[in-house]
CSV table of C-alpha atoms in Angstrom, one decimal:
chain,number,residue,atom,x,y,z
A,1,MET,CA,13.5,53.0,3.9
A,2,ASP,CA,11.3,52.5,0.8
A,3,ILE,CA,10.6,48.8,0.9
A,4,SER,CA,10.0,48.6,-2.8
A,5,ARG,CA,13.3,50.3,-3.6
A,6,SER,CA,15.1,48.0,-1.2
A,7,LEU,CA,13.5,44.8,-2.5
A,8,SER,CA,14.0,45.8,-6.1
A,9,LYS,CA,17.8,45.5,-5.5
A,10,ARG,CA,17.3,41.8,-4.6
A,11,ILE,CA,14.4,40.5,-6.8
A,12,PRO,CA,13.4,41.0,-10.4
A,13,PHE,CA,11.0,43.8,-11.3
A,14,PHE,CA,8.1,41.4,-12.2
A,15,SER,CA,8.2,40.0,-8.7
A,16,LEU,CA,7.3,43.3,-7.3
A,17,LEU,CA,3.9,42.9,-9.0
A,18,PHE,CA,3.1,40.1,-6.6
A,19,LEU,CA,4.3,41.8,-3.4
A,20,PRO,CA,1.1,43.6,-2.3
A,21,LEU,CA,-0.8,40.3,-2.4
A,22,PHE,CA,1.9,38.4,-0.7
A,23,TYR,CA,2.0,40.8,2.2
A,24,ALA,CA,-1.7,40.8,2.5
A,25,ALA,CA,-1.7,37.0,2.9
A,26,HIS,CA,1.4,36.8,5.1
A,27,ALA,CA,0.8,36.1,8.8
A,28,GLU,CA,3.1,33.9,10.7
A,29,PHE,CA,1.8,30.5,11.5
A,30,ASN,CA,1.9,29.4,15.1
A,31,ILE,CA,4.4,26.5,14.7
A,32,ALA,CA,6.4,24.7,17.4
A,33,THR,CA,9.8,23.6,16.3
A,34,ILE,CA,12.0,20.8,17.5
A,35,PRO,CA,15.8,20.2,17.6
A,36,PHE,CA,17.3,17.8,15.1
A,37,ASN,CA,17.9,14.9,17.5
A,38,LYS,CA,14.3,15.0,18.7
A,39,GLY,CA,12.8,14.1,15.4
A,40,TYR,CA,15.4,13.2,12.7
A,41,TYR,CA,18.5,11.2,11.9
A,42,PRO,CA,21.1,11.3,9.0
A,43,LEU,CA,19.9,9.3,6.0
A,44,PHE,CA,23.1,9.1,3.9
A,45,GLY,CA,26.3,11.1,3.5
A,46,ASP,CA,26.6,11.3,7.3
A,47,ASN,CA,29.8,13.4,7.2
A,48,ASN,CA,27.9,15.9,4.9
A,49,VAL,CA,25.0,16.3,7.4
A,50,VAL,CA,26.4,19.1,9.5
A,51,ARG,CA,24.4,20.0,12.6
A,52,SER,CA,24.6,23.3,14.5
A,53,SER,CA,26.0,23.3,18.1
A,54,ASP,CA,22.5,23.9,19.5
A,55,ASP,CA,21.0,21.2,17.2
A,56,LYS,CA,18.3,23.6,15.9
A,57,SER,CA,19.7,23.8,12.4
A,58,VAL,CA,21.4,21.4,9.9
A,59,ASN,CA,23.3,21.9,6.7
A,60,LEU,CA,23.1,19.3,3.9
A,61,VAL,CA,26.3,19.3,1.7
A,62,LEU,CA,26.9,18.0,-1.8
A,63,ASN,CA,30.5,17.6,-2.9
A,64,GLN,CA,32.3,15.5,-5.5
A,65,TYR,CA,32.1,12.5,-3.3
A,66,THR,CA,28.5,12.4,-2.1
A,67,GLY,CA,25.3,14.2,-1.4
A,68,SER,CA,23.5,13.9,1.9
A,69,GLY,CA,20.1,13.7,3.5
A,70,PHE,CA,18.1,13.3,6.7
A,71,LYS,CA,14.9,11.5,7.6
A,72,SER,CA,12.3,11.8,10.4
A,73,SER,CA,12.6,9.2,13.1
A,74,ASP,CA,8.9,8.2,12.8
A,75,LEU,CA,6.3,7.8,10.2
A,76,TYR,CA,3.2,9.9,10.5
A,77,ASN,CA,-0.5,9.3,9.7
A,78,HIS,CA,-1.2,12.8,8.3
A,79,GLY,CA,0.8,15.8,9.5
A,80,PHE,CA,2.2,19.2,9.0
A,81,PHE,CA,5.9,19.1,7.9
A,82,SER,CA,7.8,22.3,7.7
A,83,ALA,CA,11.3,23.9,7.7
A,84,LYS,CA,13.0,27.1,6.8
A,85,ILE,CA,15.4,26.5,4.0
A,86,LYS,CA,18.1,28.5,2.3
A,87,LEU,CA,19.3,27.0,-1.0
A,88,PRO,CA,22.8,27.0,-2.5
A,89,SER,CA,23.9,30.1,-4.5
A,90,ASP,CA,26.0,30.8,-7.6
A,91,TYR,CA,26.2,28.0,-10.3
A,92,THR,CA,23.8,25.3,-9.2
A,93,ALA,CA,23.0,23.5,-12.4
A,94,GLY,CA,22.2,19.8,-12.0
A,95,ILE,CA,21.5,20.0,-8.3
A,96,VAL,CA,18.3,19.0,-6.7
A,97,VAL,CA,17.3,19.8,-3.1
A,98,ALA,CA,14.2,17.9,-2.0
A,99,PHE,CA,11.9,18.3,1.0
A,100,TYR,CA,9.2,15.6,0.9
A,101,THR,CA,7.2,12.9,2.5
A,102,SER,CA,7.3,9.3,1.4
A,103,ASN,CA,6.8,5.6,2.4
A,104,GLY,CA,8.6,4.1,-0.6
A,105,ASP,CA,11.1,2.2,1.6
A,106,ILE,CA,8.2,0.2,3.1
A,107,PHE,CA,5.6,0.1,0.4
A,108,GLU,CA,7.8,-0.3,-2.7
A,109,LYS,CA,5.1,-0.8,-5.2
A,110,THR,CA,2.2,1.1,-3.6
A,111,HIS,CA,4.1,4.1,-2.1
A,112,ASP,CA,2.7,7.6,-1.4
A,113,GLU,CA,4.7,10.8,-1.8
A,114,LEU,CA,4.4,14.6,-1.5
A,115,ASP,CA,7.3,16.6,-2.9
A,116,PHE,CA,9.0,19.9,-2.9
A,117,GLU,CA,11.8,19.5,-5.4
A,118,PHE,CA,14.1,22.6,-6.0
A,119,LEU,CA,15.9,22.5,-9.3
A,120,GLY,CA,19.2,24.4,-9.6
A,121,ASN,CA,20.3,26.4,-12.6
A,122,ILE,CA,23.2,28.1,-14.4
A,123,ARG,CA,24.5,31.3,-13.0
A,124,GLY,CA,22.2,34.3,-13.4
A,125,LYS,CA,19.1,32.1,-13.9
A,126,ARG,CA,16.4,31.6,-11.2
A,127,TRP,CA,16.0,28.5,-9.2
A,128,ARG,CA,12.9,26.6,-10.3
A,129,PHE,CA,10.9,24.1,-8.3
A,130,GLN,CA,8.2,21.5,-8.6
A,131,THR,CA,5.6,20.0,-6.4
A,132,ASN,CA,4.3,16.5,-7.0
A,133,VAL,CA,1.8,14.1,-5.5
A,134,TYR,CA,1.8,10.3,-5.7
A,135,GLY,CA,-0.8,8.0,-4.2
A,136,ASN,CA,-0.7,4.2,-3.9
A,137,GLY,CA,2.2,3.8,-6.2
A,138,SER,CA,0.6,5.8,-9.0
A,139,THR,CA,4.0,6.8,-10.5
A,140,SER,CA,2.4,6.6,-14.0
A,141,ARG,CA,0.1,9.3,-12.9
A,142,GLY,CA,2.5,11.9,-11.6
A,143,ARG,CA,0.9,15.2,-10.6
A,144,GLU,CA,3.7,17.6,-11.3
A,145,GLU,CA,3.5,21.3,-11.3
A,146,ARG,CA,6.5,23.5,-12.0
A,147,TYR,CA,7.0,27.1,-10.9
A,148,TYR,CA,9.4,30.0,-10.4
A,149,LEU,CA,9.7,31.9,-7.1
A,150,TRP,CA,9.1,35.5,-6.4
A,151,PHE,CA,12.3,35.8,-4.5
A,152,ASP,CA,15.9,34.5,-4.6
A,153,PRO,CA,15.8,31.4,-2.3
A,154,SER,CA,19.6,31.5,-1.9
A,155,LYS,CA,19.7,34.9,-0.2
A,156,GLU,CA,17.7,34.2,3.0
A,157,PHE,CA,15.6,31.6,4.7
A,158,HIS,CA,12.0,30.9,3.7
A,159,ARG,CA,9.6,28.5,5.2
A,160,TYR,CA,8.4,25.6,3.0
A,161,SER,CA,5.5,23.4,4.4
A,162,ILE,CA,3.4,20.5,3.5
A,163,LEU,CA,0.0,20.0,5.1
A,164,TRP,CA,-1.5,16.5,4.7
A,165,THR,CA,-4.9,15.6,6.2
A,166,ASN,CA,-7.5,13.1,5.5
A,167,SER,CA,-9.4,15.6,3.3
A,168,ASN,CA,-6.8,17.8,1.6
A,169,ILE,CA,-3.2,18.6,0.9
A,170,ILE,CA,-1.7,22.1,0.9
A,171,PHE,CA,1.8,23.2,-0.2
A,172,TYR,CA,2.9,26.5,1.4
A,173,ILE,CA,5.8,28.9,0.9
A,174,ASP,CA,6.1,31.0,4.0
A,175,GLU,CA,2.4,31.5,4.7
A,176,VAL,CA,1.3,31.7,1.1
A,177,PRO,CA,-0.5,28.5,-0.2
A,178,ILE,CA,0.7,27.7,-3.7
A,179,ARG,CA,-1.2,24.5,-4.3
A,180,GLU,CA,-4.2,22.6,-2.8
A,181,ILE,CA,-5.5,19.2,-3.6
A,182,VAL,CA,-8.9,18.3,-2.2
A,183,ARG,CA,-9.7,14.7,-1.8
A,184,SER,CA,-12.6,13.3,-3.8
A,185,GLU,CA,-14.1,9.8,-4.2
A,186,ALA,CA,-13.0,9.8,-7.8
A,187,MET,CA,-9.3,9.9,-6.8
A,188,GLY,CA,-9.6,6.6,-5.0
A,189,GLY,CA,-6.2,5.3,-4.0
A,190,ASP,CA,-4.5,8.2,-5.8
A,191,PHE,CA,-4.9,10.3,-2.6
A,192,PRO,CA,-2.0,9.5,-0.3
A,193,SER,CA,-3.4,7.4,2.6
A,194,LYS,CA,-0.5,5.4,4.2
A,195,PRO,CA,1.9,6.7,7.0
A,196,MET,CA,4.8,8.6,5.6
A,197,SER,CA,8.2,9.8,6.8
A,198,LEU,CA,9.7,13.2,6.1
A,199,TYR,CA,12.9,13.5,4.1
A,200,ALA,CA,15.3,16.2,3.1
A,201,THR,CA,18.1,15.6,0.5
A,202,ILE,CA,20.6,17.3,-1.7
A,203,TRP,CA,22.0,15.3,-4.7
A,204,ASP,CA,23.5,15.3,-8.2
A,205,ALA,CA,20.7,15.0,-10.8
A,206,SER,CA,22.9,16.1,-13.7
A,207,ASN,CA,21.1,13.7,-16.1
A,208,TRP,CA,17.8,15.6,-16.0
A,209,ALA,CA,17.5,18.5,-13.6
A,210,THR,CA,18.6,21.5,-15.7
A,211,SER,CA,17.4,21.8,-19.3
A,212,GLY,CA,16.9,18.0,-19.6
A,213,GLY,CA,20.5,17.2,-18.5
A,214,LYS,CA,22.1,19.8,-20.8
A,215,TYR,CA,23.9,21.4,-17.9
A,216,LYS,CA,25.7,19.3,-15.3
A,217,VAL,CA,26.9,19.8,-11.8
A,218,ASN,CA,30.2,21.7,-11.9
A,219,TYR,CA,32.1,20.7,-8.8
A,220,LYS,CA,34.4,23.7,-9.2
A,221,TYR,CA,31.7,25.5,-7.3
A,222,SER,CA,31.4,22.9,-4.6
A,223,PRO,CA,30.6,22.3,-1.8
A,224,PHE,CA,27.0,23.1,-2.4
A,225,VAL,CA,25.1,23.7,0.9
A,226,ALA,CA,21.4,23.7,1.6
A,227,LYS,CA,20.6,25.1,5.1
A,228,PHE,CA,17.6,24.0,7.2
A,229,THR,CA,16.4,25.5,10.4
A,230,ASP,CA,13.1,25.8,12.5
A,231,LEU,CA,12.2,22.2,11.8
A,232,ALA,CA,8.6,21.3,12.5
A,233,LEU,CA,6.8,17.9,12.7
A,234,HIS,CA,3.1,17.9,13.7
A,235,GLY,CA,1.1,14.7,13.4
A,236,CYS,CA,0.6,11.3,14.8
A,237,ALA,CA,3.6,9.0,14.8
A,238,ILE,CA,2.4,5.5,14.0
A,239,ASP,CA,3.5,2.0,13.3
A,240,PRO,CA,3.1,1.5,9.5
A,241,ILE,CA,1.7,-2.0,9.8
A,242,GLN,CA,-0.8,-1.0,12.5
A,243,GLU,CA,-4.3,-1.8,11.1
A,244,VAL,CA,-6.4,0.2,13.6
A,245,LEU,CA,-5.6,3.8,14.2
A,246,SER,CA,-5.3,4.7,17.9
A,247,THR,CA,-7.6,7.2,19.6
A,248,SER,CA,-4.6,9.5,20.0
A,249,CYS,CA,-4.3,9.7,16.2
A,250,SER,CA,-7.9,10.7,15.9
A,251,GLN,CA,-7.3,13.4,18.4
A,252,LYS,CA,-4.2,14.6,16.7
A,253,ASP,CA,-6.0,14.6,13.3
A,254,ASP,CA,-8.7,16.9,14.9
A,255,GLN,CA,-5.9,19.2,16.2
A,256,LEU,CA,-4.3,19.2,12.8
A,257,GLU,CA,-7.4,20.2,11.0
A,258,SER,CA,-8.2,23.0,13.5
A,259,ALA,CA,-4.8,24.6,13.1
A,260,ASP,CA,-4.4,28.0,11.4
A,261,TYR,CA,-2.5,26.4,8.5
A,262,ALA,CA,-5.3,23.8,7.8
A,263,SER,CA,-7.6,26.2,6.1
A,264,ILE,CA,-7.0,28.9,3.4
A,265,THR,CA,-8.4,32.4,4.1
A,266,PRO,CA,-9.8,34.5,1.3
A,267,LYS,CA,-6.7,36.6,1.2
A,268,GLN,CA,-4.5,33.5,1.1
A,269,ARG,CA,-6.7,32.1,-1.7
A,270,SER,CA,-6.3,35.3,-3.7
A,271,ALA,CA,-2.5,35.2,-3.2
A,272,MET,CA,-2.5,31.5,-4.3
A,273,LYS,CA,-4.4,32.4,-7.5
A,274,LYS,CA,-2.0,35.2,-8.2
A,275,PHE,CA,1.0,33.0,-7.6
A,276,ARG,CA,-0.3,30.3,-9.9
A,277,GLN,CA,-1.1,32.8,-12.7
A,278,LYS,CA,2.3,34.5,-12.6
A,279,TYR,CA,4.7,31.8,-11.6
A,280,MET,CA,3.4,28.4,-12.7
A,281,TYR,CA,4.8,27.3,-16.0
A,282,TYR,CA,3.8,23.7,-16.2
A,283,SER,CA,0.7,21.9,-14.9
A,284,TYR,CA,-0.3,18.3,-15.4
A,285,CYS,CA,-3.9,19.3,-15.4
A,286,TYR,CA,-3.4,21.1,-18.8
A,287,ASP,CA,-1.1,18.4,-20.3
A,288,ILE,CA,-3.7,16.7,-22.6
A,289,ILE,CA,-0.9,14.7,-24.3
A,290,ARG,CA,-0.3,12.8,-21.0
A,291,TYR,CA,-3.9,13.0,-19.8
A,292,PRO,CA,-6.5,13.4,-22.6
A,293,ILE,CA,-9.0,13.4,-19.7
A,294,ALA,CA,-7.8,15.5,-16.8
A,295,PRO,CA,-7.4,13.6,-13.5
A,296,PRO,CA,-10.5,14.0,-11.2
A,297,GLU,CA,-9.0,16.5,-8.7
A,298,CYS,CA,-8.2,19.0,-11.5
A,299,VAL,CA,-10.3,22.1,-11.6
A,300,ILE,CA,-10.1,23.4,-15.1
A,301,ASP,CA,-10.4,27.1,-15.5
A,302,PRO,CA,-11.3,27.8,-19.2
A,303,VAL,CA,-9.5,31.2,-19.1
A,304,GLU,CA,-6.4,29.7,-17.5
A,305,ARG,CA,-6.6,26.7,-19.9
A,306,ARG,CA,-6.0,29.1,-22.9
A,307,GLN,CA,-2.7,30.1,-21.4
A,308,PHE,CA,-1.3,26.6,-21.7
A,309,LYS,CA,-0.1,24.5,-24.6
A,310,ASP,CA,-1.3,20.9,-25.1
A,311,THR,CA,1.9,19.8,-23.4
A,312,GLY,CA,0.9,21.5,-20.2
A,313,ARG,CA,3.6,24.2,-20.6
A,314,LEU,CA,2.7,27.9,-20.5
A,315,ASP,CA,2.0,29.4,-23.9
A,316,PHE,CA,3.9,32.7,-23.5
A,317,SER,CA,2.5,34.1,-26.8
A,318,ALA,CA,-1.0,33.7,-25.6
A,319,ARG,CA,-0.2,35.4,-22.3
A,320,ARG,CA,1.4,38.4,-24.0
A,321,HIS,CA,-1.8,39.1,-25.9
A,322,ARG,CA,-3.8,39.2,-22.6
A,323,HIS,CA,-1.6,41.8,-20.8
A,324,ASP,CA,-1.2,45.5,-21.1
A,325,LYS,CA,2.0,47.1,-22.2
A,326,ARG,CA,3.7,47.0,-18.8
A,327,LYS,CA,2.8,43.4,-18.1
A,328,ASP,CA,3.7,42.5,-21.7
A,329,GLN,CA,7.2,43.7,-21.0
A,330,VAL,CA,7.4,41.5,-17.9
A,331,SER,CA,6.1,38.5,-19.9
A,332,ARG,CA,8.7,38.9,-22.6
A,333,MET,CA,11.4,39.0,-19.9
A,334,ARG,CA,10.1,35.7,-18.6
A,335,THR,CA,9.8,34.2,-22.1
A,336,TYR,CA,13.4,34.9,-22.9
A,337,GLU,CA,14.5,33.4,-19.6
A,338,ASP,CA,12.4,30.2,-20.1
A,339,GLN,CA,13.7,29.8,-23.7
A,340,ASP,CA,17.3,30.0,-22.3
A,341,GLU,CA,16.6,27.4,-19.6
A,342,ASP,CA,14.6,24.9,-21.6
């Protein structure tokens, strides 16, 4: 079967432009998974946390009564946190599915956090998502980036992963890195440094998630189900108030930093650049209204900078002028979709 023809039935035309680079970067990570009861427990909405009979998968359900979530049993000093996720389909406006690490329940005013947040949408529009990084309670210095996906995340499972080491943070979709933050002295406490737990949740965010709250959750389409499988936790479980790290944590940090997902290959870096050029529509690094001086970890690309407005949002008119006729058609398609959604 012609793979391009088969895929074109399931994903938009402009996504096909990214496929050659995606496949070049795609190589399955060597990841050991664990059953739910070996690493997690229900966080809220217990009756809506539905585990499979073999305990290798779990569904999180949102209905008119409650959302739901689960949490790792331990906190981790650095780690690789990963799951294959399939998002709800149909009308999903107002819904947020989150997969993230945090220690906000312990360090209320100085918490750290690393987020994947998937933002639902009205029927016929693509799921959008954002990543965010908080360090040492720096909620006034959020590091949001927003993007589209090159596939429909409600059709099949895809792996979403967060790598957090002492020196860098990488967000992955499948085996494609989509964002990297490299630690620098200038970041200071803004680089997450305290032990964190892993969370997964689904909840009603009608007041902001879709077009600033214009579109609400419509429970006529409920229940909304987010499916998780192939759960992975790699890192050193630690007591959050322990002042001296154990030798085993140092060893596990070394193992973490030598894993295949701890470094980005040239092909992966090229795929990451392509992803960010085609699918990122907001970056805090280019939001000079919020940050007249870009935060220290930002690497400003002068060419890329011209594609963004002062608000950090993509300037579609500037992008159109830079593309040939075929790509210009793709850009217009995306412009109309964004105007509808925002």
